[in-house]
Amino acid sequence: MAVETQLRNGSVPQQKDVSWGIAMAVSWAGLRRRLLRALITMAGVILAISFLSYMLITDSITQALVAVNNDRLNVLLQNTGVDVFGAEGTDQMTLLLIGLSLLTCFVGIVNAMLMSVTERVREIGTLKCLGACDSFIVKSYLIESAVQGLIGALIGMIVGLLVSLVIAIVNYKSFVFTNFPVLPILKALVLSFLTGTLLAVIASIWPAYLAARKQPVDALRIEE
Amino acid sequence: MGTPVISAHDVCKVYRMGTEEVHALSNVSLDIEEGNYVSIMGPSGSGKSTFFNMVGGLDTPSSGHVSVEGYRLADLNSRQLAWFRCHKIGFIFQSFNLIPTMTAVENVSIGRIFSGVSPAEAQKDAARVLERVGLGHRLDHLPGEVSGGQQQRIAIARALVNQPSIILADEPTGNLDLKTGEEIIDLLNEMKQQYNITVITATHDMKMLSASDVVVSIEDGAIKRVAKKGEFEVKVGSIDGETVA
Ligand SMILES: Nc1ncnc2c1ncn2[C@@H]1O[C@H](COP(=O)(O)OP(=O)(O)O)[C@@H](O)[C@H]1O
Ligand SMILES: [Mg+2]
């Protein structure tokens, strides 16, 4: 009997992982139906990334305009507080502000994901009863956060672009169009987008790990 | 005589709460034969859920051992346990535990997907089983949009979709009214007969014993008696059981 038991244990297969594609489909359906919570998380990303892209794009535009060295334009630049003859590059204060806003955003996402784990302890336990591996739980949290980061960054990037363009046009009129720095602005957009997405994914690693570590018994004992 | 599909031998479970010890199960030995409908009967806190957790591979005994279909569960690693739960056990809970953001068909197909079936196939299988439990017209409804009885039917479909050998139903009628509860018990019994599944339910309600082949009475973590069909009589609100164990 003992020998037979040993033999059978050896033959129990290891549960296979669910592919990223399938995990993606499952997470996406969940996100769509939990739109409000998703929007709250996204709002943080949108704010931080619109600020980042606004700063980067405004900087690109002023640098391009300073380089023109036109007298009338220099007056306009000085009126908005740009040091036309000063050193190029973003100043320390701006960098600090950007850093702080990104940090706030990061903490916000971690917090939102931790809340989502607490809210869904029972759900996680149930999924494990149905045969989910830890890896599926990790994947779904990473995907969920990545999607929120991606969409948030995309919206934030567009908001930042629009705001910086409007302000630049008000300040510098048609000079903006004749000296439009296409490449630096594209670079700024890509940088903002990647920053937002990456931030969201990194922020969800710890919550995802905590979620996957939940044991089904502990998850199911929590009574409503 | 069938073969025992579940065999518990001298199982103890002790929970430590600070300095206090709670003996949730004390020397429980029980063989459950294949294809039986077994009711574990006992008051709240008597250890029913603790026993279910051992059989479902969710928890391990403090001493003694449990084997299911010959698998000694304590020796399995976490991926093997996930495989075991996915393919061998269908869980049914008192509060249904459906995923609120998934439709009926998604709730049922997710377990099928975990078993390695493609999402398209899983969806078809899920729809078929939902039809079988009488919910063919509710496939795309969210759990919040259907009644409690219907939610438990979705949960039964979810438990059945991977053709498990055992259904573990922990107080499946606890959140339902009497009539709906009886319908759920009838459905479980029907499934047991049709697919030769071993059904184990926990209950503290004597009115839910009618379908049972075996009634196991448990008190303070110890088995008080095991009564086979014919050895207990289900009356309205009472059980007349002979002591066997
Ligand atoms: N994780 C735990 N920690 C401490 N005590 C527990 C735990 N789980 C269950 N118990 C105790 O074990 C006993 C049996 O609980 P349980 O199996 O849930 O009973 P039932 O399902 O029959 O109501 C109870 O006294 C309960 O308080
Ligand atoms: Mg219980």
Short mmCIF file of C-alpha atoms and ligand atoms in Angstrom, two decimals:
data_model
loop_
_atom_site.label_atom_id
_atom_site.label_comp_id
_atom_site.label_asym_id
_atom_site.label_seq_id
_atom_site.Cartn_x
_atom_site.Cartn_y
_atom_site.Cartn_z
CA MET A 1 0.00 0.00 0.00
CA ALA A 2 2.74 2.44 0.98
CA VAL A 3 4.72 1.48 -2.10
CA GLU A 4 1.72 2.00 -4.32
CA THR A 5 1.14 5.43 -2.80
CA GLN A 6 4.75 6.38 -3.48
CA LEU A 7 4.41 5.31 -7.10
CA ARG A 8 1.26 7.32 -7.66
CA ASN A 9 2.77 10.44 -6.14
CA GLY A 10 5.63 10.19 -8.58
CA SER A 11 3.13 10.20 -11.41
CA VAL A 12 1.21 13.34 -10.43
CA PRO A 13 1.91 15.83 -13.22
CA GLN A 14 3.04 19.38 -12.56
CA GLN A 15 0.30 21.88 -13.37
CA LYS A 16 1.24 23.82 -16.53
CA ASP A 17 1.43 27.60 -16.79
CA VAL A 18 -1.25 29.58 -18.54
CA SER A 19 0.27 31.52 -21.46
CA TRP A 20 0.74 35.30 -21.33
CA GLY A 21 -1.77 35.69 -24.13
CA ILE A 22 -4.54 33.90 -22.26
CA ALA A 23 -3.69 35.68 -19.00
CA MET A 24 -3.90 38.92 -20.97
CA ALA A 25 -7.40 38.12 -22.24
CA VAL A 26 -8.60 37.21 -18.74
CA SER A 27 -7.11 40.35 -17.16
CA TRP A 28 -8.47 42.59 -19.88
CA ALA A 29 -12.01 41.34 -19.34
CA GLY A 30 -11.62 41.96 -15.60
CA LEU A 31 -10.27 45.48 -16.10
CA ARG A 32 -13.13 46.42 -18.38
CA ARG A 33 -15.67 45.47 -15.75
CA ARG A 34 -13.77 47.16 -12.93
CA LEU A 35 -13.41 50.36 -14.88
CA LEU A 36 -13.79 52.77 -11.98
CA ARG A 37 -10.92 51.27 -9.98
CA ALA A 38 -8.81 51.10 -13.11
CA LEU A 39 -9.50 54.77 -13.80
CA ILE A 40 -8.39 55.79 -10.31
CA THR A 41 -5.05 54.03 -10.77
CA MET A 42 -4.74 55.48 -14.26
CA ALA A 43 -5.45 59.02 -13.05
CA GLY A 44 -2.17 59.00 -11.09
CA VAL A 45 -0.24 57.88 -14.16
CA ILE A 46 -1.98 60.43 -16.36
CA LEU A 47 -1.10 63.30 -14.00
CA ALA A 48 2.54 62.33 -13.58
CA ILE A 49 3.14 61.57 -17.23
CA SER A 50 1.34 64.65 -18.55
CA PHE A 51 3.56 66.72 -16.25
CA LEU A 52 6.67 64.89 -17.46
CA SER A 53 5.84 65.23 -21.14
CA TYR A 54 4.78 68.87 -20.66
CA MET A 55 8.15 69.66 -19.09
CA LEU A 56 10.17 67.77 -21.70
CA ILE A 57 8.29 69.21 -24.68
CA THR A 58 8.31 72.78 -23.38
CA ASP A 59 12.04 72.40 -22.87
CA SER A 60 12.50 71.11 -26.44
CA ILE A 61 10.54 74.03 -27.87
CA THR A 62 12.35 76.75 -25.91
CA GLN A 63 15.71 75.25 -26.77
CA ALA A 64 14.80 75.23 -30.44
CA LEU A 65 13.64 78.84 -30.25
CA VAL A 66 16.70 80.05 -28.33
CA ALA A 67 18.86 78.48 -31.03
CA VAL A 68 17.15 80.65 -33.68
CA ASN A 69 18.63 83.79 -32.05
CA ASN A 70 16.07 86.21 -33.55
CA ASP A 71 15.78 89.55 -31.73
CA ARG A 72 12.00 89.73 -31.71
CA LEU A 73 11.80 86.12 -30.55
CA ASN A 74 14.42 86.68 -27.84
CA VAL A 75 12.22 89.41 -26.40
CA LEU A 76 9.27 87.02 -26.30
CA LEU A 77 11.45 84.37 -24.67
CA GLN A 78 12.72 86.79 -22.04
CA ASN A 79 9.15 87.89 -21.34
CA THR A 80 8.26 84.30 -20.39
CA GLY A 81 11.30 84.06 -18.15
CA VAL A 82 13.69 82.10 -20.35
CA ASP A 83 17.33 82.97 -19.85
CA VAL A 84 18.27 83.41 -23.51
CA PHE A 85 21.99 83.70 -22.87
CA GLY A 86 22.19 81.20 -20.05
CA ALA A 87 23.40 77.64 -20.08
CA GLU A 88 21.31 75.11 -21.90
CA GLY A 89 19.71 72.09 -20.27
CA THR A 90 16.95 71.55 -17.74
CA ASP A 91 17.56 73.13 -14.38
CA GLN A 92 17.81 71.22 -11.11
CA MET A 93 14.50 72.48 -9.79
CA THR A 94 12.60 71.10 -12.77
CA LEU A 95 14.32 67.74 -12.46
CA LEU A 96 13.42 67.61 -8.80
CA LEU A 97 9.78 68.39 -9.56
CA ILE A 98 9.63 65.69 -12.23
CA GLY A 99 11.28 63.19 -9.90
CA LEU A 100 8.83 63.96 -7.12
CA SER A 101 5.79 63.64 -9.35
CA LEU A 102 7.02 60.29 -10.66
CA LEU A 103 7.66 59.08 -7.12
CA THR A 104 4.16 60.12 -6.04
CA CYS A 105 2.73 58.29 -9.02
CA PHE A 106 4.78 55.19 -8.18
CA VAL A 107 3.60 55.13 -4.57
CA GLY A 108 0.03 55.69 -5.77
CA ILE A 109 0.14 52.67 -8.06
CA VAL A 110 1.70 50.44 -5.38
CA ASN A 111 -1.05 51.52 -3.01
CA ALA A 112 -3.83 50.92 -5.53
CA MET A 113 -2.48 47.46 -6.40
CA LEU A 114 -2.14 46.51 -2.71
CA MET A 115 -5.76 47.51 -2.18
CA SER A 116 -6.77 45.45 -5.15
CA VAL A 117 -4.96 42.42 -3.67
CA THR A 118 -6.75 42.85 -0.33
CA GLU A 119 -10.10 43.23 -2.06
CA ARG A 120 -9.55 40.09 -4.07
CA VAL A 121 -8.07 37.67 -1.53
CA ARG A 122 -11.10 35.43 -1.85
CA GLU A 123 -10.95 35.60 -5.62
CA ILE A 124 -7.29 34.58 -5.59
CA GLY A 125 -8.07 31.66 -3.26
CA THR A 126 -10.92 30.52 -5.47
CA LEU A 127 -8.73 30.64 -8.57
CA LYS A 128 -6.15 28.50 -6.78
CA CYS A 129 -8.88 25.99 -5.90
CA LEU A 130 -9.69 25.84 -9.61
CA GLY A 131 -6.07 25.01 -10.43
CA ALA A 132 -4.35 28.38 -10.88
CA CYS A 133 -0.59 28.36 -10.33
CA ASP A 134 1.17 31.19 -8.52
CA SER A 135 2.52 32.28 -11.89
CA PHE A 136 -0.98 32.97 -13.21
CA ILE A 137 -1.72 35.28 -10.27
CA VAL A 138 1.58 37.13 -10.82
CA LYS A 139 0.93 37.42 -14.54
CA SER A 140 -2.55 38.79 -14.14
CA TYR A 141 -1.41 41.48 -11.69
CA LEU A 142 1.54 42.49 -13.87
CA ILE A 143 -0.66 42.64 -16.96
CA GLU A 144 -3.36 44.58 -15.18
CA SER A 145 -0.87 47.16 -13.99
CA ALA A 146 0.91 47.31 -17.36
CA VAL A 147 -2.35 47.96 -19.19
CA GLN A 148 -3.28 50.72 -16.76
CA GLY A 149 0.21 52.21 -17.07
CA LEU A 150 0.12 51.96 -20.86
CA ILE A 151 -3.23 53.66 -21.27
CA GLY A 152 -2.48 56.22 -18.55
CA ALA A 153 0.88 57.05 -20.11
CA LEU A 154 -0.70 57.38 -23.55
CA ILE A 155 -3.35 59.78 -22.32
CA GLY A 156 -0.87 61.67 -20.11
CA MET A 157 1.55 62.04 -22.99
CA ILE A 158 -1.15 63.52 -25.25
CA VAL A 159 -2.41 65.86 -22.54
CA GLY A 160 1.15 67.06 -21.87
CA LEU A 161 1.74 67.61 -25.59
CA LEU A 162 -1.46 69.60 -26.08
CA VAL A 163 -0.94 71.78 -23.02
CA SER A 164 2.69 72.57 -23.85
CA LEU A 165 1.77 73.35 -27.49
CA VAL A 166 -1.05 75.69 -26.52
CA ILE A 167 1.12 77.57 -24.04
CA ALA A 168 4.01 77.79 -26.51
CA ILE A 169 1.75 79.13 -29.27
CA VAL A 170 0.27 81.74 -26.92
CA ASN A 171 3.76 82.86 -25.92
CA TYR A 172 5.69 82.64 -29.16
CA LYS A 173 2.99 82.84 -31.85
CA SER A 174 3.97 81.54 -35.27
CA PHE A 175 7.64 81.14 -34.28
CA VAL A 176 6.65 77.77 -32.86
CA PHE A 177 5.55 76.49 -36.28
CA THR A 178 8.53 77.80 -38.21
CA ASN A 179 10.96 76.26 -35.73
CA PHE A 180 9.06 73.17 -34.63
CA PRO A 181 11.51 70.65 -33.09
CA VAL A 182 9.90 67.47 -34.44
CA LEU A 183 12.57 65.00 -33.43
CA PRO A 184 13.13 66.21 -29.82
CA ILE A 185 9.37 66.23 -29.26
CA LEU A 186 9.02 62.68 -30.59
CA LYS A 187 11.85 61.68 -28.28
CA ALA A 188 10.08 63.36 -25.34
CA LEU A 189 6.84 61.53 -26.16
CA VAL A 190 8.50 58.13 -26.37
CA LEU A 191 10.39 58.78 -23.14
CA SER A 192 7.18 59.77 -21.32
CA PHE A 193 5.30 56.76 -22.63
CA LEU A 194 8.02 54.29 -21.63
CA THR A 195 8.45 55.91 -18.23
CA GLY A 196 4.74 55.63 -17.43
CA THR A 197 4.41 52.03 -18.55
CA LEU A 198 7.60 50.90 -16.86
CA LEU A 199 6.68 52.71 -13.66
CA ALA A 200 3.35 50.89 -13.50
CA VAL A 201 4.90 47.48 -14.12
CA ILE A 202 7.66 47.96 -11.55
CA ALA A 203 5.14 49.28 -9.01
CA SER A 204 3.07 46.09 -9.30
CA ILE A 205 5.88 43.57 -8.76
CA TRP A 206 5.65 43.59 -4.97
CA PRO A 207 1.81 43.50 -4.81
CA ALA A 208 1.76 40.71 -7.42
CA TYR A 209 4.20 38.68 -5.36
CA LEU A 210 2.09 39.18 -2.23
CA ALA A 211 -1.05 38.12 -4.12
CA ALA A 212 0.54 34.94 -5.44
CA ARG A 213 1.75 33.98 -1.97
CA LYS A 214 -1.78 33.94 -0.56
CA GLN A 215 -2.79 30.42 0.39
CA PRO A 216 -6.24 29.22 -0.69
CA VAL A 217 -7.27 28.28 2.89
CA ASP A 218 -6.40 31.71 4.21
CA ALA A 219 -8.14 33.28 1.27
CA LEU A 220 -11.33 31.25 1.75
CA ARG A 221 -11.57 31.65 5.51
CA ILE A 222 -12.25 35.37 5.20
CA GLU A 223 -16.01 35.51 5.61
CA GLU A 224 -18.07 38.33 4.23
CA MET B 1 -18.30 -2.75 -2.09
CA GLY B 2 -16.54 0.01 -3.97
CA THR B 3 -12.93 1.01 -3.55
CA PRO B 4 -12.09 3.87 -1.19
CA VAL B 5 -11.40 6.97 -3.24
CA ILE B 6 -10.59 8.96 -0.12
CA SER B 7 -8.81 7.50 2.82
CA ALA B 8 -8.10 9.47 5.97
CA HIS B 9 -5.98 7.77 8.57
CA ASP B 10 -5.70 9.05 12.12
CA VAL B 11 -5.85 12.66 11.00
CA CYS B 12 -5.27 15.37 13.59
CA LYS B 13 -5.22 19.09 13.00
CA VAL B 14 -4.09 21.46 15.68
CA TYR B 15 -4.22 25.23 15.31
CA ARG B 16 -2.07 27.26 17.62
CA MET B 17 -3.60 30.57 18.66
CA GLY B 18 -0.90 32.21 20.74
CA THR B 19 -0.49 29.86 23.71
CA GLU B 20 -3.84 28.15 23.15
CA GLU B 21 -4.23 25.03 21.04
CA VAL B 22 -7.39 24.35 19.06
CA HIS B 23 -7.87 20.70 18.14
CA ALA B 24 -9.93 21.10 14.98
CA LEU B 25 -9.66 17.38 14.15
CA SER B 26 -8.75 14.55 16.52
CA ASN B 27 -7.82 11.11 15.19
CA VAL B 28 -10.21 11.12 12.28
CA SER B 29 -10.14 7.92 10.24
CA LEU B 30 -12.55 7.54 7.39
CA ASP B 31 -12.75 5.68 4.07
CA ILE B 32 -15.08 7.06 1.43
CA GLU B 33 -16.07 4.79 -1.41
CA GLU B 34 -16.17 5.82 -5.04
CA GLY B 35 -19.49 7.11 -6.32
CA ASN B 36 -20.99 7.68 -2.89
CA TYR B 37 -22.87 10.76 -1.75
CA VAL B 38 -21.46 11.47 1.69
CA SER B 39 -22.82 14.08 4.06
CA ILE B 40 -20.56 15.32 6.83
CA MET B 41 -22.96 16.44 9.48
CA GLY B 42 -22.03 18.52 12.48
CA PRO B 43 -22.56 21.83 14.22
CA SER B 44 -20.64 24.94 13.29
CA GLY B 45 -17.03 24.72 14.45
CA SER B 46 -17.00 20.91 14.56
CA GLY B 47 -14.22 20.63 11.97
CA LYS B 48 -16.08 20.02 8.70
CA SER B 49 -14.27 22.69 6.71
CA THR B 50 -10.95 21.63 8.20
CA PHE B 51 -11.57 18.08 6.95
CA PHE B 52 -12.55 19.38 3.50
CA ASN B 53 -9.35 21.40 3.30
CA MET B 54 -7.31 18.23 3.87
CA VAL B 55 -9.18 16.29 1.18
CA GLY B 56 -8.97 19.17 -1.30
CA GLY B 57 -5.25 19.58 -0.88
CA LEU B 58 -5.63 23.05 0.59
CA ASP B 59 -4.11 22.22 3.97
CA THR B 60 -2.03 19.45 5.51
CA PRO B 61 -2.74 17.45 8.68
CA SER B 62 -0.69 18.02 11.82
CA SER B 63 -0.39 14.23 12.02
CA GLY B 64 -1.87 11.26 10.20
CA HIS B 65 -2.37 11.27 6.47
CA VAL B 66 -4.96 11.68 3.77
CA SER B 67 -4.81 10.01 0.40
CA VAL B 68 -7.13 10.66 -2.49
CA GLU B 69 -7.21 8.17 -5.36
CA GLY B 70 -3.98 6.84 -3.90
CA TYR B 71 -2.22 10.20 -3.97
CA ARG B 72 -0.68 11.06 -0.62
CA LEU B 73 -1.43 14.78 -0.69
CA ALA B 74 1.15 15.86 1.89
CA ASP B 75 3.91 14.68 -0.45
CA LEU B 76 2.88 16.77 -3.45
CA ASN B 77 4.59 20.03 -4.38
CA SER B 78 2.55 23.16 -5.09
CA ARG B 79 2.33 22.60 -8.84
CA GLN B 80 1.23 19.00 -8.33
CA LEU B 81 -1.38 20.19 -5.85
CA ALA B 82 -2.62 22.73 -8.41
CA TRP B 83 -2.88 19.91 -10.96
CA PHE B 84 -4.69 17.72 -8.44
CA ARG B 85 -7.21 20.43 -7.51
CA CYS B 86 -7.76 21.28 -11.15
CA HIS B 87 -8.34 17.74 -12.44
CA LYS B 88 -9.60 15.72 -9.49
CA ILE B 89 -11.62 18.02 -7.25
CA GLY B 90 -14.62 20.22 -7.90
CA PHE B 91 -15.04 22.80 -5.12
CA ILE B 92 -18.41 24.26 -4.19
CA PHE B 93 -18.66 26.93 -1.50
CA GLN B 94 -21.35 28.28 0.78
CA SER B 95 -21.01 31.79 -0.62
CA PHE B 96 -20.63 30.56 -4.22
CA ASN B 97 -17.26 32.33 -4.70
CA LEU B 98 -17.90 33.20 -8.31
CA ILE B 99 -15.59 35.83 -9.80
CA PRO B 100 -17.84 38.91 -9.89
CA THR B 101 -16.22 40.38 -13.01
CA MET B 102 -16.62 37.19 -15.05
CA THR B 103 -19.78 36.09 -16.84
CA ALA B 104 -21.28 32.68 -16.11
CA VAL B 105 -19.51 31.10 -19.05
CA GLU B 106 -16.19 32.78 -18.13
CA ASN B 107 -16.48 31.61 -14.53
CA VAL B 108 -16.91 28.05 -15.70
CA SER B 109 -14.35 28.10 -18.50
CA ILE B 110 -11.47 29.52 -16.44
CA GLY B 111 -10.91 26.21 -14.63
CA ARG B 112 -11.04 24.41 -17.96
CA ILE B 113 -8.39 26.81 -19.27
CA PHE B 114 -6.21 26.03 -16.24
CA SER B 115 -6.42 22.35 -17.21
CA GLY B 116 -4.68 23.21 -20.49
CA VAL B 117 -7.65 23.43 -22.85
CA SER B 118 -7.70 26.33 -25.35
CA PRO B 119 -10.02 29.23 -24.45
CA ALA B 120 -12.30 28.54 -27.42
CA GLU B 121 -12.70 24.87 -26.47
CA ALA B 122 -13.09 25.79 -22.81
CA GLN B 123 -15.89 28.19 -23.68
CA LYS B 124 -17.76 25.47 -25.59
CA ASP B 125 -17.34 22.99 -22.73
CA ALA B 126 -18.49 25.61 -20.23
CA ALA B 127 -21.59 26.42 -22.25
CA ARG B 128 -22.43 22.72 -22.51
CA VAL B 129 -22.15 22.15 -18.75
CA LEU B 130 -24.11 25.31 -17.97
CA GLU B 131 -26.83 24.07 -20.26
CA ARG B 132 -26.76 20.78 -18.37
CA VAL B 133 -27.39 22.52 -15.02
CA GLY B 134 -30.25 24.49 -16.54
CA LEU B 135 -28.54 27.81 -17.18
CA GLY B 136 -28.23 27.74 -20.96
CA HIS B 137 -30.09 31.04 -21.09
CA ARG B 138 -27.77 32.83 -18.63
CA LEU B 139 -24.38 32.23 -20.26
CA ASP B 140 -23.37 35.88 -20.58
CA HIS B 141 -24.83 37.14 -17.32
CA LEU B 142 -22.60 38.32 -14.49
CA PRO B 143 -23.07 36.57 -11.11
CA GLY B 144 -24.62 39.74 -9.67
CA GLU B 145 -27.36 39.55 -12.25
CA VAL B 146 -28.74 36.13 -11.30
CA SER B 147 -30.35 34.66 -8.16
CA GLY B 148 -28.49 32.82 -5.40
CA GLY B 149 -29.72 29.45 -6.58
CA GLN B 150 -28.58 30.23 -10.10
CA GLN B 151 -25.20 31.37 -8.81
CA GLN B 152 -24.78 28.04 -7.05
CA ARG B 153 -25.72 26.29 -10.30
CA ILE B 154 -22.95 28.21 -12.07
CA ALA B 155 -20.62 27.07 -9.29
CA ILE B 156 -21.73 23.46 -9.79
CA ALA B 157 -21.07 23.77 -13.52
CA ARG B 158 -17.64 25.20 -12.71
CA ALA B 159 -16.95 22.27 -10.38
CA LEU B 160 -18.00 19.76 -13.04
CA VAL B 161 -16.32 21.18 -16.11
CA ASN B 162 -13.04 19.29 -15.67
CA GLN B 163 -14.82 16.01 -14.95
CA PRO B 164 -13.42 15.63 -11.43
CA SER B 165 -13.68 12.41 -9.47
CA ILE B 166 -14.74 14.22 -6.30
CA ILE B 167 -17.01 17.14 -5.55
CA LEU B 168 -16.38 18.90 -2.25
CA ALA B 169 -19.38 21.03 -1.33
CA ASP B 170 -18.91 22.92 1.94
CA GLU B 171 -22.40 23.91 3.14
CA PRO B 172 -23.62 24.43 -0.44
CA THR B 173 -27.13 25.33 0.71
CA GLY B 174 -26.10 27.56 3.63
CA ASN B 175 -26.95 30.77 1.79
CA LEU B 176 -30.10 29.47 0.10
CA ASP B 177 -33.72 29.10 1.13
CA LEU B 178 -35.08 25.63 1.80
CA LYS B 179 -36.67 24.99 -1.59
CA THR B 180 -33.68 26.28 -3.60
CA GLY B 181 -31.38 24.32 -1.29
CA GLU B 182 -33.25 21.12 -2.00
CA GLU B 183 -33.02 21.77 -5.73
CA ILE B 184 -29.27 22.16 -5.41
CA ILE B 185 -28.98 18.89 -3.46
CA ASP B 186 -31.10 17.14 -6.12
CA LEU B 187 -28.84 18.53 -8.84
CA LEU B 188 -25.71 17.34 -7.03
CA ASN B 189 -27.28 13.91 -6.61
CA GLU B 190 -28.21 13.78 -10.29
CA MET B 191 -24.64 14.67 -11.28
CA LYS B 192 -23.30 12.01 -8.96
CA GLN B 193 -25.49 9.38 -10.62
CA GLN B 194 -24.82 10.52 -14.16
CA TYR B 195 -21.03 10.87 -13.94
CA ASN B 196 -20.31 8.49 -11.04
CA ILE B 197 -18.68 11.31 -9.08
CA THR B 198 -18.08 11.01 -5.36
CA VAL B 199 -19.93 13.88 -3.72
CA ILE B 200 -19.03 15.03 -0.23
CA THR B 201 -21.07 17.77 1.36
CA ALA B 202 -20.82 19.42 4.73
CA THR B 203 -24.01 20.52 6.38
CA HIS B 204 -25.50 21.28 9.75
CA ASP B 205 -29.01 21.04 8.36
CA MET B 206 -30.70 17.66 8.73
CA LYS B 207 -33.15 18.50 6.00
CA MET B 208 -30.32 18.27 3.48
CA LEU B 209 -29.53 14.59 4.09
CA SER B 210 -32.10 12.99 1.76
CA ALA B 211 -29.67 12.26 -1.07
CA SER B 212 -26.95 10.79 1.14
CA ASP B 213 -25.59 7.26 0.82
CA VAL B 214 -23.56 7.81 3.97
CA VAL B 215 -23.95 10.30 6.80
CA VAL B 216 -20.89 11.00 8.91
CA SER B 217 -21.61 12.79 12.18
CA ILE B 218 -18.78 14.84 13.55
CA GLU B 219 -18.56 16.69 16.84
CA ASP B 220 -15.67 18.64 18.31
CA GLY B 221 -13.35 17.34 15.62
CA ALA B 222 -14.09 13.66 16.19
CA ILE B 223 -16.30 11.28 14.23
CA LYS B 224 -19.27 10.25 16.37
CA ARG B 225 -20.92 7.84 13.96
CA VAL B 226 -21.09 6.72 10.36
CA ALA B 227 -24.52 5.73 9.12
CA LYS B 228 -25.18 4.10 5.76
CA LYS B 229 -28.34 4.50 3.74
CA GLY B 230 -31.14 2.64 5.46
CA GLU B 231 -29.42 3.01 8.81
CA PHE B 232 -30.66 6.55 9.10
CA GLU B 233 -34.05 7.85 8.32
CA VAL B 234 -34.71 11.33 7.11
CA LYS B 235 -37.76 12.75 8.73
CA VAL B 236 -38.85 16.30 8.62
CA GLY B 237 -36.20 18.05 10.65
CA SER B 238 -34.76 15.02 12.38
CA ILE B 239 -32.45 12.11 11.83
CA ASP B 240 -32.92 8.70 13.36
CA GLY B 241 -29.49 7.15 13.05
CA GLU B 242 -28.05 3.95 14.43
CA THR B 243 -24.55 4.13 15.78
CA VAL B 244 -22.25 2.23 13.47
CA ALA B 245 -18.73 3.49 13.95
N1 LIG C 1 -6.87 28.94 10.87
C1 LIG C 1 -7.41 28.65 12.04
N2 LIG C 1 -6.83 29.07 13.15
C2 LIG C 1 -7.33 28.76 14.35
N3 LIG C 1 -8.45 28.02 14.54
C3 LIG C 1 -9.07 27.56 13.47
C4 LIG C 1 -8.60 27.84 12.15
N4 LIG C 1 -9.43 27.24 11.26
C5 LIG C 1 -10.38 26.63 12.00
N5 LIG C 1 -10.16 26.82 13.32
C6 LIG C 1 -10.96 26.26 14.41
O1 LIG C 1 -11.12 24.90 14.18
C7 LIG C 1 -12.41 24.47 14.55
C8 LIG C 1 -13.10 23.80 13.36
O2 LIG C 1 -13.38 24.80 12.37
P1 LIG C 1 -14.09 24.44 11.00
O3 LIG C 1 -13.38 23.29 10.39
O4 LIG C 1 -14.15 25.68 10.20
O5 LIG C 1 -15.54 24.00 11.46
P2 LIG C 1 -16.88 23.88 10.61
O6 LIG C 1 -16.56 23.99 9.16
O7 LIG C 1 -17.47 22.57 10.99
O8 LIG C 1 -17.77 25.00 11.05
C9 LIG C 1 -13.13 25.70 15.06
O9 LIG C 1 -13.04 25.70 16.47
C10 LIG C 1 -12.35 26.83 14.47
O10 LIG C 1 -12.43 27.95 15.29
MG MG C 2 -17.26 25.39 7.76
#
